[in-house]
mmCIF file of C-alpha atoms in Angstrom:
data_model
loop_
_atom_site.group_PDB
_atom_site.id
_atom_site.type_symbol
_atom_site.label_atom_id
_atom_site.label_comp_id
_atom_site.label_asym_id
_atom_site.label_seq_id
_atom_site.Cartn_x
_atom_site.Cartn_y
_atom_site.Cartn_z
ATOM 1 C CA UNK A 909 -7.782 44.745 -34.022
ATOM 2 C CA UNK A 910 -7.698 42.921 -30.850
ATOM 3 C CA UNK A 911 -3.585 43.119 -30.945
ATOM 4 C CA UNK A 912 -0.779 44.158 -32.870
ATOM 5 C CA UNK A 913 2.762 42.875 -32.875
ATOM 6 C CA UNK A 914 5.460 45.102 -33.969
ATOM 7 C CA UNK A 915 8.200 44.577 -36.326
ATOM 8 C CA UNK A 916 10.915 45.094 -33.772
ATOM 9 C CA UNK A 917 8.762 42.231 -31.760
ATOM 10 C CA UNK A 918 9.510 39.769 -34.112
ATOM 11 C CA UNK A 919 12.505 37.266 -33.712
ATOM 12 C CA UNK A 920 13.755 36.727 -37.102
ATOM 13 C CA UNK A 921 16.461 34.539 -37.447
ATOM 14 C CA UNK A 922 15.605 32.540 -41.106
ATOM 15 C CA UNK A 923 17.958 29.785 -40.768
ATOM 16 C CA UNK A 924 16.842 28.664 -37.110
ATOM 17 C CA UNK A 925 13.047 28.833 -38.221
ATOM 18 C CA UNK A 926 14.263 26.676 -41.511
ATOM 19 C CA UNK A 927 15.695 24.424 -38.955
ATOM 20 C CA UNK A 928 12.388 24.141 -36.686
ATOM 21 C CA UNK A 929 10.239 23.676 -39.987
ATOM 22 C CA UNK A 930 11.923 21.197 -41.127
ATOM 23 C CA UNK A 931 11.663 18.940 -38.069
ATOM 24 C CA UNK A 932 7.787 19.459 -37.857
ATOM 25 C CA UNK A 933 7.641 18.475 -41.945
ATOM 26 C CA UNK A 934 9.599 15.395 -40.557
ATOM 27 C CA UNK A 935 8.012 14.375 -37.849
ATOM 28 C CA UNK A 936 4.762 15.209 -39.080
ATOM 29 C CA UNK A 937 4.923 14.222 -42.836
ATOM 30 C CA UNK A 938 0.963 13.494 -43.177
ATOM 31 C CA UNK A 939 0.003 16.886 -41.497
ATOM 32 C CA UNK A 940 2.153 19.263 -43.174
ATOM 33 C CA UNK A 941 0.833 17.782 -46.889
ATOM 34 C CA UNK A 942 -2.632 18.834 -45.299
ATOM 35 C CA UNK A 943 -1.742 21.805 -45.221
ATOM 36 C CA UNK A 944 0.130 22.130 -48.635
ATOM 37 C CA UNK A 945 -2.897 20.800 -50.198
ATOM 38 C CA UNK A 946 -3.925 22.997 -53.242
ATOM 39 C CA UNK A 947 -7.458 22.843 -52.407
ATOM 40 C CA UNK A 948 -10.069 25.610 -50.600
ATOM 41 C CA UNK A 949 -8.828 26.471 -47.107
ATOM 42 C CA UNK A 950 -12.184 25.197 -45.623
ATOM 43 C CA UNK A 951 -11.386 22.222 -47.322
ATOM 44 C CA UNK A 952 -7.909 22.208 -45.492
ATOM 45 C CA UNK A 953 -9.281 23.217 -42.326
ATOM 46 C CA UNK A 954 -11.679 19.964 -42.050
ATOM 47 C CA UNK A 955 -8.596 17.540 -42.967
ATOM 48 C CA UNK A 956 -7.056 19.034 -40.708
ATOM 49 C CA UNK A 957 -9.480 18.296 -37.711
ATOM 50 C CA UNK A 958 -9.780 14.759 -38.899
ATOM 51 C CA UNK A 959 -6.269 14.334 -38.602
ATOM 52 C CA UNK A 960 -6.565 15.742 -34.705
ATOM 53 C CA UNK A 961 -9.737 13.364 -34.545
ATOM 54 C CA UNK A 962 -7.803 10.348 -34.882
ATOM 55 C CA UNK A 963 -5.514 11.412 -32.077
ATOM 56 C CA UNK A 964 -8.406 12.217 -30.093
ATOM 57 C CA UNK A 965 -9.448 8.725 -30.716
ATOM 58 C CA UNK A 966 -6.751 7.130 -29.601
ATOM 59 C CA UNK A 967 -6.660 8.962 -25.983
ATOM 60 C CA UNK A 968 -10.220 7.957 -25.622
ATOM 61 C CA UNK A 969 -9.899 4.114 -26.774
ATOM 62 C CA UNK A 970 -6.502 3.282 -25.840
ATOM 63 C CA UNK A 971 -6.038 1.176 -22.716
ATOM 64 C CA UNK A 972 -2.115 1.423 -22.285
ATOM 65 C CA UNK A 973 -1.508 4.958 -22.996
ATOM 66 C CA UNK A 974 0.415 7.055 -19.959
ATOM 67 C CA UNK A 975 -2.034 8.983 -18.039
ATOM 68 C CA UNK A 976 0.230 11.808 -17.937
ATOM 69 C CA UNK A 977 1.091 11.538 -21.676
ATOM 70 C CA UNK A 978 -3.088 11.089 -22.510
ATOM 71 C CA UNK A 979 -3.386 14.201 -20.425
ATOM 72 C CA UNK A 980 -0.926 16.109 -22.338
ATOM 73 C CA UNK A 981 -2.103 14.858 -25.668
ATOM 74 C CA UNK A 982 -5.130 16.264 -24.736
ATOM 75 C CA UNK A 983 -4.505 19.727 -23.747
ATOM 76 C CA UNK A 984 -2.415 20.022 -26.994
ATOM 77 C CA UNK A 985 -5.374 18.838 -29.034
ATOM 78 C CA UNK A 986 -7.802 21.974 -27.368
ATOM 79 C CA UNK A 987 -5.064 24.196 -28.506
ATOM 80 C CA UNK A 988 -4.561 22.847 -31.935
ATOM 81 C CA UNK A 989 -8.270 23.018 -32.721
ATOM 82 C CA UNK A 990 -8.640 26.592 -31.149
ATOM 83 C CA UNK A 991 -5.309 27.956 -33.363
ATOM 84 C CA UNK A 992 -6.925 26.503 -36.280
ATOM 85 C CA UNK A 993 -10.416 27.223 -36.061
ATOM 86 C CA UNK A 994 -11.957 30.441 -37.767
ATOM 87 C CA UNK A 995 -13.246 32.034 -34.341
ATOM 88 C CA UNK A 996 -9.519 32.314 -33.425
ATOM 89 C CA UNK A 997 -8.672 33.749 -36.811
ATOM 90 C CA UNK A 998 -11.203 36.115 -36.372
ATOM 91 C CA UNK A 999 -10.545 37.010 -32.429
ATOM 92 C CA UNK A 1000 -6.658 37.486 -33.567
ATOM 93 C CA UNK A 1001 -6.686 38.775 -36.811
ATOM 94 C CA UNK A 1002 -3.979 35.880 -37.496
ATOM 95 C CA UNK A 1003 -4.218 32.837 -39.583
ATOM 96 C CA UNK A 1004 -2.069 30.087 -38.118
ATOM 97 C CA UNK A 1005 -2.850 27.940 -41.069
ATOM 98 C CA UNK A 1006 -2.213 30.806 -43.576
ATOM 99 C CA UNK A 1007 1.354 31.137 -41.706
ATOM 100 C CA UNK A 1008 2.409 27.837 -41.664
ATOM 101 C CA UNK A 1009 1.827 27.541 -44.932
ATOM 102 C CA UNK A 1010 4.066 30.446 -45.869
ATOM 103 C CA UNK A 1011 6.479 28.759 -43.527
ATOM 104 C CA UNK A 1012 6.796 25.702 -45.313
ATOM 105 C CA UNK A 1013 7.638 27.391 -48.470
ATOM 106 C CA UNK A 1014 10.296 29.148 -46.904
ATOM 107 C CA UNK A 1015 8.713 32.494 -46.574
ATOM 108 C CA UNK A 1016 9.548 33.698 -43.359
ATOM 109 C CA UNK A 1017 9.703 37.041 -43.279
ATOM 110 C CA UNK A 1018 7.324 38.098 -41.165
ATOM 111 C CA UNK A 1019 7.177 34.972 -39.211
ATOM 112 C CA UNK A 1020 8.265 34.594 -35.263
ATOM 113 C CA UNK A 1021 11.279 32.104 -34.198
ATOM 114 C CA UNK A 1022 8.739 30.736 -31.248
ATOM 115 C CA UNK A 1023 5.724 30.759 -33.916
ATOM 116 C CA UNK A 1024 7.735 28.093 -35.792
ATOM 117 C CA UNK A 1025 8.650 26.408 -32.030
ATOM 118 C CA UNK A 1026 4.946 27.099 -30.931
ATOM 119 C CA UNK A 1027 3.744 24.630 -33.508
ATOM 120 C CA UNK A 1028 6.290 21.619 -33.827
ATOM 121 C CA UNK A 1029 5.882 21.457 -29.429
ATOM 122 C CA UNK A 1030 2.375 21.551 -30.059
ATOM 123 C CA UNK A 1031 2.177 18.481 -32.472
ATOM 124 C CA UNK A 1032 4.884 16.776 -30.373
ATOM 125 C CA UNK A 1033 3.010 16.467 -27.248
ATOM 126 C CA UNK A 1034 0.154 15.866 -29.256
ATOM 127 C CA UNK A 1035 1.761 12.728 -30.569
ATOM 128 C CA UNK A 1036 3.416 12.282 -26.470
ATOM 129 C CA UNK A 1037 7.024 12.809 -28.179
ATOM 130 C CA UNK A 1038 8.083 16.012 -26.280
ATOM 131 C CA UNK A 1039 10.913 14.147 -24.451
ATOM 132 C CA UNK A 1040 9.225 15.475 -20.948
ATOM 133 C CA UNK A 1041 8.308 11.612 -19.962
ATOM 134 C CA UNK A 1042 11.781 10.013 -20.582
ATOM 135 C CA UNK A 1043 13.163 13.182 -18.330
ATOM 136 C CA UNK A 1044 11.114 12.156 -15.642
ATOM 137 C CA UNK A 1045 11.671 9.007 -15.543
ATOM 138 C CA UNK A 1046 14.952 9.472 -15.076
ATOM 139 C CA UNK A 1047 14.612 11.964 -12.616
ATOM 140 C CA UNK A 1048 12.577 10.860 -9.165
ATOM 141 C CA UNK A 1049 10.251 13.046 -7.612
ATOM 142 C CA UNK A 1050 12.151 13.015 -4.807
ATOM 143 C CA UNK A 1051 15.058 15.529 -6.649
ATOM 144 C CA UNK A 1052 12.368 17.985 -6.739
ATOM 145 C CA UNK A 1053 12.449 19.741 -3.984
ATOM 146 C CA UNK A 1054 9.843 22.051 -4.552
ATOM 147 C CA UNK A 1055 7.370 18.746 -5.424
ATOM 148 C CA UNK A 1056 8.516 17.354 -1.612
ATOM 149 C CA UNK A 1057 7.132 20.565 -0.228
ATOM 150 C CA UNK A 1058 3.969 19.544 -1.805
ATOM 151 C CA UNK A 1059 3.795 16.492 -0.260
ATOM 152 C CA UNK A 1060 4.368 18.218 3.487
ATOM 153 C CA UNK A 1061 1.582 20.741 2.523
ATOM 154 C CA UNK A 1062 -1.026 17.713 1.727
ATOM 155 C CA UNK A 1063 0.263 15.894 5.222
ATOM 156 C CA UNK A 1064 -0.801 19.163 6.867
ATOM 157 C CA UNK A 1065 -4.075 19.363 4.710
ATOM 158 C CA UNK A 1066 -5.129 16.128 5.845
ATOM 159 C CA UNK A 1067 -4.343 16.420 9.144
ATOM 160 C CA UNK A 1068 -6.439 19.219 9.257
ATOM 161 C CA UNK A 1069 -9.260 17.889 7.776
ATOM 162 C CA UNK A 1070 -9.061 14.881 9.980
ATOM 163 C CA UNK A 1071 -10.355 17.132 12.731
ATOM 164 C CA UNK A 1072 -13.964 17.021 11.425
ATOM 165 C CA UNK A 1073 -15.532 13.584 10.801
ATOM 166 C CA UNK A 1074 -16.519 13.010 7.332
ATOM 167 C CA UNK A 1075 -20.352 12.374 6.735
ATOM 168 C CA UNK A 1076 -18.897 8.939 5.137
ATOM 169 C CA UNK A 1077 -17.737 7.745 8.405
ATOM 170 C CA UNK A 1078 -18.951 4.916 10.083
ATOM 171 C CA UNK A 1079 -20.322 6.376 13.295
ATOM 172 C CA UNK A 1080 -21.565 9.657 11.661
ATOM 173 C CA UNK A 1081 -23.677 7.269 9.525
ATOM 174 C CA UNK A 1082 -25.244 5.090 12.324
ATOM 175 C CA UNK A 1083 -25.937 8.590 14.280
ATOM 176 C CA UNK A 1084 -27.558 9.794 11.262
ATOM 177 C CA UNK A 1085 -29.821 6.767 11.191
ATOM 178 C CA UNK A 1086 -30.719 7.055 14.598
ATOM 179 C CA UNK A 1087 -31.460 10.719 14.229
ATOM 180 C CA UNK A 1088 -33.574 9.600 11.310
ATOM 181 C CA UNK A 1089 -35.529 7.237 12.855
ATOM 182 C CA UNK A 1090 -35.986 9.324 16.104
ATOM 183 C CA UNK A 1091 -37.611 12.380 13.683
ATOM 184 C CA UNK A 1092 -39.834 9.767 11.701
ATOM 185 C CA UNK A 1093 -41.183 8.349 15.046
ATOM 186 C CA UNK A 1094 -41.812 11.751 16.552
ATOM 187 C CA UNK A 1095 -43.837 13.016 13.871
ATOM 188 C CA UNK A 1096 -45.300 9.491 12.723
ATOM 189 C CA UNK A 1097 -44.117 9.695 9.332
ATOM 190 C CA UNK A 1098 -43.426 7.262 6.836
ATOM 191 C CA UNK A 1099 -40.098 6.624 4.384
ATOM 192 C CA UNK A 1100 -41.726 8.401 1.612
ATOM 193 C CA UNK A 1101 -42.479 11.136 3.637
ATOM 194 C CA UNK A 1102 -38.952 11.657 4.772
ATOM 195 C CA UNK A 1103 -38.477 11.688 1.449
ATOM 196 C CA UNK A 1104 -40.050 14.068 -0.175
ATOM 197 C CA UNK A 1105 -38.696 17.667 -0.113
ATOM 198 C CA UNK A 1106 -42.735 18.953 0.416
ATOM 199 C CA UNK A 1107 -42.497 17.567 4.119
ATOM 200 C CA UNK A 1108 -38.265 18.478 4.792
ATOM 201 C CA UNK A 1109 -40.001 21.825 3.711
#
């Protein structure tokens, strides 16, 4: 085994984990009869990626979606697919799938409290309901203090920087050019020459 988690480890507290499950069978209706379904688990396990699919979908195709909430959506969707895939079954020794299930028919007896809030945070920012983007809406960056610190850090970043010019500026370019043309005529080469990596060699 690659881990173990002791009894003594687990947070068992039945009524709270009823709680939690019951939110993610509400706000996730569709997903959680996936997993009920009496079919083979493989079976299970490639509904359940086409129900992440069509979330992935909509992060690539939609035009109006928050950055911040497409980037979120995102991150939650390569952890989804990792929990549930076999490889992670095998690497753990766990079944996430086989635990929800067990979860949703109120056997929780060896089942973690943040197991059961692992999951239903998971599918929320996979859906962009975690509640995160209202909070900072109403909160400006500039209450952070911490995030204004940031901001002095990158003034003194790019003041540094601006002590060597950038091979995209304007005079570094034209000297370039002339440096170019002053090598070309001194060895009487042509464009394609300067070119090719035989003669820079």
């Amino acid at each position: 085994m690659i881990f173990h988690i002791d009894k003594e480890d687990l947070i068992i507290d039945s009524d709270k984990i009823e709680e939690v499950i019951q939110l993610i069978q509400k706000e996730n209706p569709g997903f959680c009869q996936i997993i009920m379904k009496d079919i083979d688990e493989e079976q299970i396990r490639e509904e359940i990626y086409q129900y992440f699919f069509r979330f992935e979908l909509h992060c690539l195709e939609s035009c109006y979606m928050d950055p911040i909430q497409r980037h979120r959506s995102q991150q939650a969707l390569h952890v989804l697919k990792n929990l549930f895939s076999p490889r992670h079954e095998s690497l753990t020794h766990f079944s996430v799938l086989q635990t929800l299930r067990k979860c949703i028919e109120h056997r929780y007896s060896d089942v973690s409290l943040s197991f059961a809030y692992e999951i239903l945070f998971l599918l929320r920012a996979l859906k962009g309901t975690t509640g995160l983007e209202q909070q900072e809406e109403e909160k400006p960056i500039a209450t952070h203090p911490e995030w204004s610190r940031l901001d002095e850090l990158s003034q003194e970043v790019k003041a540094w920087m601006k002590r060597y010019p950038s091979g995209l500026d304007y005079k570094v370019i034209k000297q370039r050019r002339r440096n170019q043309e002053m090598i070309k005529a001194k060895f009487g080469i042509t464009d394609k020459e300067w070119r090719d990596w035989n003669w820079q060699c």
